[in-house]
Coordinates of C-alpha atoms and ligand atoms in Angstrom, one line a residue:
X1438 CA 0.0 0.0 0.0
X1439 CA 1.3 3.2 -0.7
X1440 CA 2.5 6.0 2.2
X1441 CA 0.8 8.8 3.5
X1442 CA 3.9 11.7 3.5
X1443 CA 3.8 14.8 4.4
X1444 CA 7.2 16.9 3.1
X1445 CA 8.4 20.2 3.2
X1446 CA 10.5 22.1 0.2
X1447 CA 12.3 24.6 2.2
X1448 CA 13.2 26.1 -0.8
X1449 CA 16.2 28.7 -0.5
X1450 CA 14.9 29.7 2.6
X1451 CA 17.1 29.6 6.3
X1452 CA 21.1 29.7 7.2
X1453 CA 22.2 26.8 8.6
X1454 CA 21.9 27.5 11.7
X1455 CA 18.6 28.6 11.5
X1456 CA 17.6 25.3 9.4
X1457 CA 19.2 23.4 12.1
X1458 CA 16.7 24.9 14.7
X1459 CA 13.7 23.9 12.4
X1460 CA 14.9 20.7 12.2
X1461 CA 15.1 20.5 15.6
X1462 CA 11.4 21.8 16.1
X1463 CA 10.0 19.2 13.4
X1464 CA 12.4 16.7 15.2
X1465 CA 10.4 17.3 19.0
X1466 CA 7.2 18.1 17.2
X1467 CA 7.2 14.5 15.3
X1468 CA 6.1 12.4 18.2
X1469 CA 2.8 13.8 17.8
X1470 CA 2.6 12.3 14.3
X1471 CA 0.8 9.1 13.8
X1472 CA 3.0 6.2 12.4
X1473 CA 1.8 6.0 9.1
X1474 CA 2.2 9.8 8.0
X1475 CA 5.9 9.9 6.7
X1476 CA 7.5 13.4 7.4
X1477 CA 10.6 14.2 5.4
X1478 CA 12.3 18.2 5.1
X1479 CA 14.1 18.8 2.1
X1480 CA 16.6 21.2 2.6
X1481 CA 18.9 23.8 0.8
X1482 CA 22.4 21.6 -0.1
X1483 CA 24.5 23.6 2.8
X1484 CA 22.3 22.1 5.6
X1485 CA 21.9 18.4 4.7
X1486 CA 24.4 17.4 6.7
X1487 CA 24.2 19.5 10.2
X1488 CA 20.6 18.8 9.2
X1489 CA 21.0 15.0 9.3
X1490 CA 22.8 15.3 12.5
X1491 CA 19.4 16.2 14.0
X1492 CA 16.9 14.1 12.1
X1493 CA 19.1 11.1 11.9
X1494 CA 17.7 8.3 14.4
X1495 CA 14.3 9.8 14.3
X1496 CA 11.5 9.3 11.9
X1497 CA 11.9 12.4 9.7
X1498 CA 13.6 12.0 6.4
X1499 CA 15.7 14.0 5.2
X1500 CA 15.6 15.3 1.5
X1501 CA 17.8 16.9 -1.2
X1502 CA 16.1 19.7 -3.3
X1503 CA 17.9 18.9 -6.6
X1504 CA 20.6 17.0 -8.2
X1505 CA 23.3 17.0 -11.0
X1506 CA 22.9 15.3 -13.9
X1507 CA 26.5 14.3 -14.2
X1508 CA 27.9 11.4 -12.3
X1509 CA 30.9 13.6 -10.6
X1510 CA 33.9 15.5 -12.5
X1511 CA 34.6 19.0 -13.6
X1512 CA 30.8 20.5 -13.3
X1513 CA 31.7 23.4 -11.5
X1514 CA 29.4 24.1 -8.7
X1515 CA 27.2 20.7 -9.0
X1516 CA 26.3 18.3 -6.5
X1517 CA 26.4 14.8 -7.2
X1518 CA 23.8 12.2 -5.6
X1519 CA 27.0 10.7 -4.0
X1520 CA 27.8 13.9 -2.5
X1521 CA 23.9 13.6 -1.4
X1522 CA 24.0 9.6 -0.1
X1523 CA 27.4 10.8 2.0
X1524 CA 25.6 13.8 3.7
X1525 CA 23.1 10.8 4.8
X1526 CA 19.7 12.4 2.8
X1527 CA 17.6 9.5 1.4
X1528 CA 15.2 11.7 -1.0
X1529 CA 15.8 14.1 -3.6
X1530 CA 13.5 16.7 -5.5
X1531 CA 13.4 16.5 -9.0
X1532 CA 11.6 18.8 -11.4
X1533 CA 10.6 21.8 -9.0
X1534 CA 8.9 23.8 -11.1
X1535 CA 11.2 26.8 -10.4
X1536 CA 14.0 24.5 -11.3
X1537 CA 11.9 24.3 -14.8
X1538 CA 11.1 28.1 -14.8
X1539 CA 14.3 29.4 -14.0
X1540 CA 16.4 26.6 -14.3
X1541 CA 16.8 25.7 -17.5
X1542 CA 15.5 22.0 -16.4
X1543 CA 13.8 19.6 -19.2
X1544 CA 12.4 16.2 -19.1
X1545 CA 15.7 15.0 -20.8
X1546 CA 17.9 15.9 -17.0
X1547 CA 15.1 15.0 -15.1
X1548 CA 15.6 11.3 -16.8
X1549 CA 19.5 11.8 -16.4
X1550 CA 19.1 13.0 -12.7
X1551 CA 16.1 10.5 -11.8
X1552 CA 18.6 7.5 -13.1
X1553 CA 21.4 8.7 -11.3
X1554 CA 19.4 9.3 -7.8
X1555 CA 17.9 5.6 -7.8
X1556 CA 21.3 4.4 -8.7
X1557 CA 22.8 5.8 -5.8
X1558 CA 19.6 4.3 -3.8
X1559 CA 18.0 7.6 -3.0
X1560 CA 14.0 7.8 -3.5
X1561 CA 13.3 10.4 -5.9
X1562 CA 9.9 13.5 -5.4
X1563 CA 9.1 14.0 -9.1
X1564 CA 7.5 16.8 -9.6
X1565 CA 5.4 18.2 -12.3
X1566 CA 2.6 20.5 -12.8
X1567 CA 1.3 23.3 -15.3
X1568 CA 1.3 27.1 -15.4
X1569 CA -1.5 29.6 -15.0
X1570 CA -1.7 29.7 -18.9
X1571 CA -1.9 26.2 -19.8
X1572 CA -4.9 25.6 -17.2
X1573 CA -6.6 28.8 -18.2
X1574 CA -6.3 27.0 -21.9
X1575 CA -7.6 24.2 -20.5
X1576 CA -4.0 22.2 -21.6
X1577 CA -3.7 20.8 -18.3
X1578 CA -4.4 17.5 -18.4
X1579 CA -2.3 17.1 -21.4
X1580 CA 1.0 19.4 -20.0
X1581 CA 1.0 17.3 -16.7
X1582 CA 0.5 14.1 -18.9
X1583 CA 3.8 15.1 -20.9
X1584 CA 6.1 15.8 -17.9
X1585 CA 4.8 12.2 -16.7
X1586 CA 4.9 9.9 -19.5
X1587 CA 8.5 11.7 -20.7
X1588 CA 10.2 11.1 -17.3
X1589 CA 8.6 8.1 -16.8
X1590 CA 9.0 6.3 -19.9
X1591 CA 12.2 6.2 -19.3
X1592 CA 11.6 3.6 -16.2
X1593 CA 10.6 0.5 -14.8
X1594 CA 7.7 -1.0 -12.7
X1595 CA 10.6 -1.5 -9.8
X1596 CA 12.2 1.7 -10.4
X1597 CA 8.6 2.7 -9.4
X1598 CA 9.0 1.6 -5.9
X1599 CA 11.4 4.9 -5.7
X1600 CA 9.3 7.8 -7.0
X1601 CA 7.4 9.6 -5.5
X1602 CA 5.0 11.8 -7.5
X1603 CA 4.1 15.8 -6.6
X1604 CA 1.5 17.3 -8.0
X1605 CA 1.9 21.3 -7.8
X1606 CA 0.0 23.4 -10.2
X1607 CA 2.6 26.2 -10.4
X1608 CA -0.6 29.0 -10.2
X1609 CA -1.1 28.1 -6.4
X1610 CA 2.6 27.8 -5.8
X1611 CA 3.4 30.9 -3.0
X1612 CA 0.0 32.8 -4.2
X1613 CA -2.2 31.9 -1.8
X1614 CA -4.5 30.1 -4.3
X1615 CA -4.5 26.5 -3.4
X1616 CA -6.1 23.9 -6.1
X1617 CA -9.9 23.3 -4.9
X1618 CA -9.6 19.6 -3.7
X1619 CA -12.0 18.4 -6.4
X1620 CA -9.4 20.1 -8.9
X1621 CA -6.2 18.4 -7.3
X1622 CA -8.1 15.4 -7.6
X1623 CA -8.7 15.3 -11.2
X1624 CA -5.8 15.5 -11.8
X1625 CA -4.1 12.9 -9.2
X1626 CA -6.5 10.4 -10.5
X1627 CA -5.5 11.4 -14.1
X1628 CA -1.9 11.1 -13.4
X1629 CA -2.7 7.6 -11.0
X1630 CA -4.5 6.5 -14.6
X1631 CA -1.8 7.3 -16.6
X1632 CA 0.9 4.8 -14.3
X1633 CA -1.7 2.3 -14.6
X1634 CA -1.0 2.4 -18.3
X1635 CA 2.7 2.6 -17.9
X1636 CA 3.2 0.3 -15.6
X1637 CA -0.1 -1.8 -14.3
X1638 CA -2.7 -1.3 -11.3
X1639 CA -0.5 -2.4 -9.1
X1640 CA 2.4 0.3 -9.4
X1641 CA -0.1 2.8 -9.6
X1642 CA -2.1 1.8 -6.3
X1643 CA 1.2 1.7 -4.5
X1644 CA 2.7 5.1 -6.3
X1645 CA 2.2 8.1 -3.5
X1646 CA 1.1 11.4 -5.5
X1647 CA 1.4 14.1 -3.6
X1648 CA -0.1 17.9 -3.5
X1649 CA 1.8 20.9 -3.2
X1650 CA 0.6 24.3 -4.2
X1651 CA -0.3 26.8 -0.9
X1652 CA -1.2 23.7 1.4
X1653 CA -1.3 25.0 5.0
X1654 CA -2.9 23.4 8.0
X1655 CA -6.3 25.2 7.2
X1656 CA -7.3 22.9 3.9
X1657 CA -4.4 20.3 3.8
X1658 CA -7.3 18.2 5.8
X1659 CA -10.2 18.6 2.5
X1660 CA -7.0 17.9 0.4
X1661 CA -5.9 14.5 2.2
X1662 CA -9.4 13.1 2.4
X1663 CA -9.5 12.6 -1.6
X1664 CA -9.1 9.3 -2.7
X1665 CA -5.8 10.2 -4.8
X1666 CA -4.4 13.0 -2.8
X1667 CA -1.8 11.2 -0.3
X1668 CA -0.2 13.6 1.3
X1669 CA 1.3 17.2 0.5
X1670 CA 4.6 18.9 -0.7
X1671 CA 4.9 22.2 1.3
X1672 CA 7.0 25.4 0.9
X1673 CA 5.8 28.5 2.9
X1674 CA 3.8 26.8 5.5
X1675 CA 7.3 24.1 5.9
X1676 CA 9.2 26.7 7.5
X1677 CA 7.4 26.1 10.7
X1678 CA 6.9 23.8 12.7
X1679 CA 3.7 24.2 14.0
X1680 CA 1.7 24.3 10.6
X1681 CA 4.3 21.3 9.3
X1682 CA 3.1 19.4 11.6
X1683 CA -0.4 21.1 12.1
X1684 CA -0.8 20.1 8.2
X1685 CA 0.6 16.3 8.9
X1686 CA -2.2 16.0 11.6
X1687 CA -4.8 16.6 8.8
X1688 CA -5.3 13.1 8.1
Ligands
13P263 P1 3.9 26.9 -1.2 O1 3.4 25.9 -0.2 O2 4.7 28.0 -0.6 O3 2.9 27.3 -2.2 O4 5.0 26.1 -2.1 C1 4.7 24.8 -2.7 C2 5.9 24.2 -3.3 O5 6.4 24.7 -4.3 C3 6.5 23.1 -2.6 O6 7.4 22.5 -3.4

């Protein structure tokens, strides 16, 4: 069955040692979480590993927000999923959509990076999701079908077992204007139909889709009672502990 998970994008948000500090609040705050609601923090490259020092031994994962696309060499200023494994983070964001926007990032990396991650043993967050112009053109259904099948294609029914899938419709990214629950849905269910294509019903009842897109502790709970919402990616609200963990009581 797949995992209810709750994880936050800090974003480039936080020193170090302020990072550690929230870290340490998620870490005390945890307890409170049920068992079978996963929390991970995905954190700015600098902090993984003071970061891991606090989370280690608890029952908060500890994610990457990106990777290179190169294996290791003369990539000036890359970081390399064994760079990642040695830090001790176990999950890595791929395909933020400001990584897309302002990144340069295409399906083509995202296959590169996603191969490398798995290799290496981390469990890859795949992101994908479409602008304000392609929903207000009604596009998308089709847009978040591309960015699935083109990563995707690229991999297995096992590889599977180590992507995770986030849903964030880049219009209620940081504006305030979350999906409507039935509209997250539709799309979830859409993107649940299209790994049962890929890969059979099996992969895609186990596959955890996750929503991200203004989630706060206020309507994560309408969000996480849909069928094909299972759990949330969160920026803003991430960077404290109270709604973190106020939104991973929502289930
Ligand atoms: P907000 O929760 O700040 O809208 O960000 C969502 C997001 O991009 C998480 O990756």
């Amino acid at each position: 069955m797949r995992k209810h998970i709750v994880a936050g994008n800090w974003k480039m948000n936080t020193t170090v040692p302020e990072g550690v500090e929230l870290a340490k609040a998620v870490v005390a705050k945890s307890a409170e979480v049920p068992a079978d609601v996963k929390l991970i923090i995905a954190t700015p490259f600098t902090h993984l590993y003071p970061v891991n020092e606090v989370v280690k031994g608890s029952a908060v994962g500890l994610s990457a927000e990106n990777c290179a696309d190169k294996e290791k060499g003369a990539y000036t200023g890359e970081v390399s999923v064994s760079m990642l494994t040695s830090t001790g983070c176990e999950y890595t964001i791929l395909g933020h959509s400001e990584r897309r926007q302002y990144y340069g990032e295409t399906d083509e990396k995202l296959v590169e990076k996603t191969r490398l991650a798995i290799a290496a043993g981390l469990q890859v967050i795949l992101c994908v999701g479409e602008n304000l112009d392609e929903r207000e053109a009604g596009k998308h259904f089709e847009v978040v079908g591309a960015q699935t099948r083109n990563v995707l294609g690229n991999f297995t029914a096992e590889d599977m077992a180590k992507i995770i899938i986030a849903y964030e419709p880049v219009w209620a990214i940081g504006t305030g204007k979350t999906a409507t629950a039935d509209q997250a849905e539709e799309i979830h269910a859409y993107i649940r139909g299209i790994l049962k294509d890929m890969f059979g019903a099996q992969v895609a009842d186990d596959t955890t889709i996750l929503y991200g897109g203004s989630c706060k502790p206020s309507n994560a709970g309408e969000l996480f009672a849909k069928p094909d919402i299972d759990g949330g990616l969160i920026g803003g609200a991430a960077l404290k502990a109270e709604d973190f963990i106020g939104i991973a009581l929502s289930f």
